[in-house]
Amino acid sequence: EAGVAQSPRYKIIEKRQSVAFWCNPISGHATLYWYQQILGQGPKLLIQFQNNGVVDDSQLPKDRFSAERLKGVDSTLKIQPAKLEDSAVYLCASSLNGIADTQYFGPGTRLTVL
Amino acid sequence: GIQVEQSPPDLILQEGANSTLRCNFSDSVNNLQWFHQNPWGQLINLFYIPSGTKQNGRLSATTVATERYSLLYISSSQTTDSGVYFCAAHSGSARQLTFGSGTQLTVLP
C-alpha cells in the first residue's frame, strides 16, 4: 500500500512570494490533515478535511494561507504572501475516517522563506 | 483542550541500553499514538494505543487510560532509533490530535 505522497520536498522562496504544496493521501482515506512543524516543536494542525469538506481550520492563518481538496482525494496548501515566520516543515497526513483513527504522515515539505 | 506532556525532553543512551519514555495526558482519550521522527523529518507511526499494551519487535507501548499516561519502551537500542519521539492524543471534546513536545533520543555507538 502506497503511503502519503507530498511534493515538493524542499522549497526556498523570498518573503512576499507565493508557494503551493501538494498532498496525495493513502487510497481510500477520507480524512486529510495539514500540519505545520516549526523546528524544535511538535506538529500543529492547520486544517482538517473530511472528504472535500473542511472540519477544522481554526488555526489556519486565513489572511495568507488557503487549502482545498476539491475531489475529496488530493489536496493543495497555498501561502500567499509568505512571511519569514512561515519557514517550517509542512506535513500532510491522512486517516481512514476521522480523528479517532490512526494518522499516517507524508515525508513533508521543508519551506525556507528568505 | 487536552494537555500532553512528555518526559524526559532529552535522553542519551549507549547502544544496547533500554529506555522508557513517558506521556501524560489531561483527559480521557479515544486516540493515542506514538510517532518516531527520524533525522530526515519523516514522522513514522509506531503505535495506535488508546489503551492496553502492544509490542512490535524491540518496541512496546502501554497506555493506562484510567491513570492518563502512556509509556513507550525501547529495548536493546540501536543508533537508528535516534530521533524525536512524539506522543499525540485526542479526547472526545477536542477537534484535533494534540502533540506533546517530544523526547529527543540519541543512541551512541
mmCIF file of C-alpha atoms in Angstrom, chain B:
data_model
loop_
_atom_site.group_PDB
_atom_site.id
_atom_site.type_symbol
_atom_site.label_atom_id
_atom_site.label_comp_id
_atom_site.label_asym_id
_atom_site.label_seq_id
_atom_site.Cartn_x
_atom_site.Cartn_y
_atom_site.Cartn_z
ATOM 1 C CA GLY B 1 -8.287 21.223 25.197
ATOM 2 C CA ILE B 2 -6.283 18.185 26.204
ATOM 3 C CA GLN B 3 -2.750 18.744 27.513
ATOM 4 C CA VAL B 4 0.011 16.303 26.528
ATOM 5 C CA GLU B 5 3.311 16.264 28.390
ATOM 6 C CA GLN B 6 6.309 14.111 27.560
ATOM 7 C CA SER B 7 9.349 13.211 29.600
ATOM 8 C CA PRO B 8 12.265 13.272 29.554
ATOM 9 C CA PRO B 9 12.860 16.019 26.978
ATOM 10 C CA ASP B 10 16.260 14.589 26.097
ATOM 11 C CA LEU B 11 17.777 11.155 26.509
ATOM 12 C CA ILE B 12 21.245 9.919 25.577
ATOM 13 C CA LEU B 13 21.915 6.180 25.596
ATOM 14 C CA GLN B 14 24.675 3.807 24.741
ATOM 15 C CA GLU B 15 23.811 1.297 22.041
ATOM 16 C CA GLY B 16 22.239 -1.794 23.589
ATOM 17 C CA ALA B 17 20.652 0.017 26.535
ATOM 18 C CA ASN B 18 16.932 0.027 27.321
ATOM 19 C CA SER B 19 14.791 3.125 27.813
ATOM 20 C CA THR B 20 11.309 4.226 28.847
ATOM 21 C CA LEU B 21 9.607 7.335 27.515
ATOM 22 C CA ARG B 22 6.543 8.731 29.251
ATOM 23 C CA CYS B 23 3.479 10.617 28.022
ATOM 24 C CA ASN B 24 0.965 12.150 30.434
ATOM 25 C CA PHE B 25 -2.372 13.465 29.208
ATOM 26 C CA SER B 26 -5.011 15.515 30.960
ATOM 27 C CA ASP B 27 -8.248 13.943 29.720
ATOM 28 C CA SER B 28 -9.696 10.603 28.667
ATOM 29 C CA VAL B 29 -8.568 9.697 25.147
ATOM 30 C CA ASN B 30 -10.036 7.894 22.178
ATOM 31 C CA ASN B 31 -6.857 8.185 20.134
ATOM 32 C CA LEU B 32 -3.302 7.999 21.381
ATOM 33 C CA GLN B 33 -0.392 7.496 19.023
ATOM 34 C CA TRP B 34 3.365 7.265 19.350
ATOM 35 C CA PHE B 35 5.484 8.527 16.461
ATOM 36 C CA HIS B 36 9.185 8.467 15.655
ATOM 37 C CA GLN B 37 10.508 11.431 13.687
ATOM 38 C CA ASN B 38 13.707 10.395 12.006
ATOM 39 C CA PRO B 39 16.596 12.778 11.233
ATOM 40 C CA TRP B 40 15.096 13.423 7.782
ATOM 41 C CA GLY B 41 11.869 14.697 9.337
ATOM 42 C CA GLN B 42 9.623 11.765 8.454
ATOM 43 C CA LEU B 43 7.009 11.025 11.131
ATOM 44 C CA ILE B 44 6.579 7.278 11.381
ATOM 45 C CA ASN B 45 3.623 5.834 13.217
ATOM 46 C CA LEU B 46 4.807 3.398 15.894
ATOM 47 C CA PHE B 47 1.670 2.558 17.830
ATOM 48 C CA TYR B 48 -2.011 3.401 17.910
ATOM 49 C CA ILE B 49 -2.718 2.675 21.564
ATOM 50 C CA PRO B 50 -5.587 4.447 23.367
ATOM 51 C CA SER B 51 -5.481 1.635 25.923
ATOM 52 C CA GLY B 52 -3.695 -1.633 26.659
ATOM 53 C CA THR B 53 -0.315 -2.963 25.614
ATOM 54 C CA LYS B 54 1.209 -3.598 22.198
ATOM 55 C CA GLN B 55 4.574 -4.869 21.055
ATOM 56 C CA ASN B 56 6.417 -4.562 17.774
ATOM 57 C CA GLY B 57 9.894 -6.061 17.780
ATOM 58 C CA ARG B 58 12.122 -4.170 20.217
ATOM 59 C CA LEU B 59 9.448 -1.574 20.870
ATOM 60 C CA SER B 60 6.425 -1.877 23.090
ATOM 61 C CA ALA B 61 3.873 0.557 24.476
ATOM 62 C CA THR B 62 1.428 0.575 27.339
ATOM 63 C CA THR B 63 -1.406 3.027 27.926
ATOM 64 C CA VAL B 64 -3.147 3.142 31.294
ATOM 65 C CA ALA B 65 -6.141 5.203 30.315
ATOM 66 C CA THR B 66 -7.616 5.390 33.830
ATOM 67 C CA GLU B 67 -4.393 6.961 35.128
ATOM 68 C CA ARG B 68 -3.876 9.067 31.988
ATOM 69 C CA TYR B 69 -0.419 8.049 30.931
ATOM 70 C CA SER B 70 1.324 6.040 28.266
ATOM 71 C CA LEU B 71 4.805 4.525 28.197
ATOM 72 C CA LEU B 72 6.997 3.644 25.230
ATOM 73 C CA TYR B 73 9.697 1.047 25.879
ATOM 74 C CA ILE B 74 12.727 0.664 23.650
ATOM 75 C CA SER B 75 14.882 -2.370 24.320
ATOM 76 C CA SER B 76 18.394 -3.061 23.056
ATOM 77 C CA SER B 77 18.555 0.377 21.471
ATOM 78 C CA GLN B 78 20.311 0.903 18.134
ATOM 79 C CA THR B 79 21.759 4.042 16.566
ATOM 80 C CA THR B 80 18.890 4.019 14.078
ATOM 81 C CA ASP B 81 16.497 4.582 16.988
ATOM 82 C CA SER B 82 17.828 8.123 17.300
ATOM 83 C CA GLY B 83 15.389 10.924 16.596
ATOM 84 C CA VAL B 84 12.426 12.575 18.271
ATOM 85 C CA TYR B 85 9.610 10.528 19.749
ATOM 86 C CA PHE B 86 6.211 12.195 19.873
ATOM 87 C CA CYS B 87 3.102 11.229 21.729
ATOM 88 C CA ALA B 88 -0.187 12.614 20.371
ATOM 89 C CA ALA B 89 -3.641 12.340 21.879
ATOM 90 C CA HIS B 90 -7.234 13.142 21.088
ATOM 91 C CA SER B 91 -10.100 13.346 23.548
ATOM 92 C CA GLY B 92 -13.757 13.323 22.666
ATOM 93 C CA SER B 93 -14.228 17.016 23.306
ATOM 94 C CA ALA B 94 -11.373 18.122 21.050
ATOM 95 C CA ARG B 95 -11.325 18.610 17.297
ATOM 96 C CA GLN B 96 -7.700 17.745 16.684
ATOM 97 C CA LEU B 97 -4.824 15.496 17.679
ATOM 98 C CA THR B 98 -2.627 17.286 20.214
ATOM 99 C CA PHE B 99 1.103 16.556 20.123
ATOM 100 C CA GLY B 100 3.477 16.610 23.046
ATOM 101 C CA SER B 101 6.769 18.452 22.820
ATOM 102 C CA GLY B 102 8.691 15.257 22.125
ATOM 103 C CA THR B 103 11.630 13.328 23.553
ATOM 104 C CA GLN B 104 14.917 13.744 21.690
ATOM 105 C CA LEU B 105 16.676 10.364 21.813
ATOM 106 C CA THR B 106 20.334 9.980 20.898
ATOM 107 C CA VAL B 107 21.813 6.492 20.780
ATOM 108 C CA LEU B 108 25.598 6.450 20.753
ATOM 109 C CA PRO B 109 27.590 3.644 19.089
#
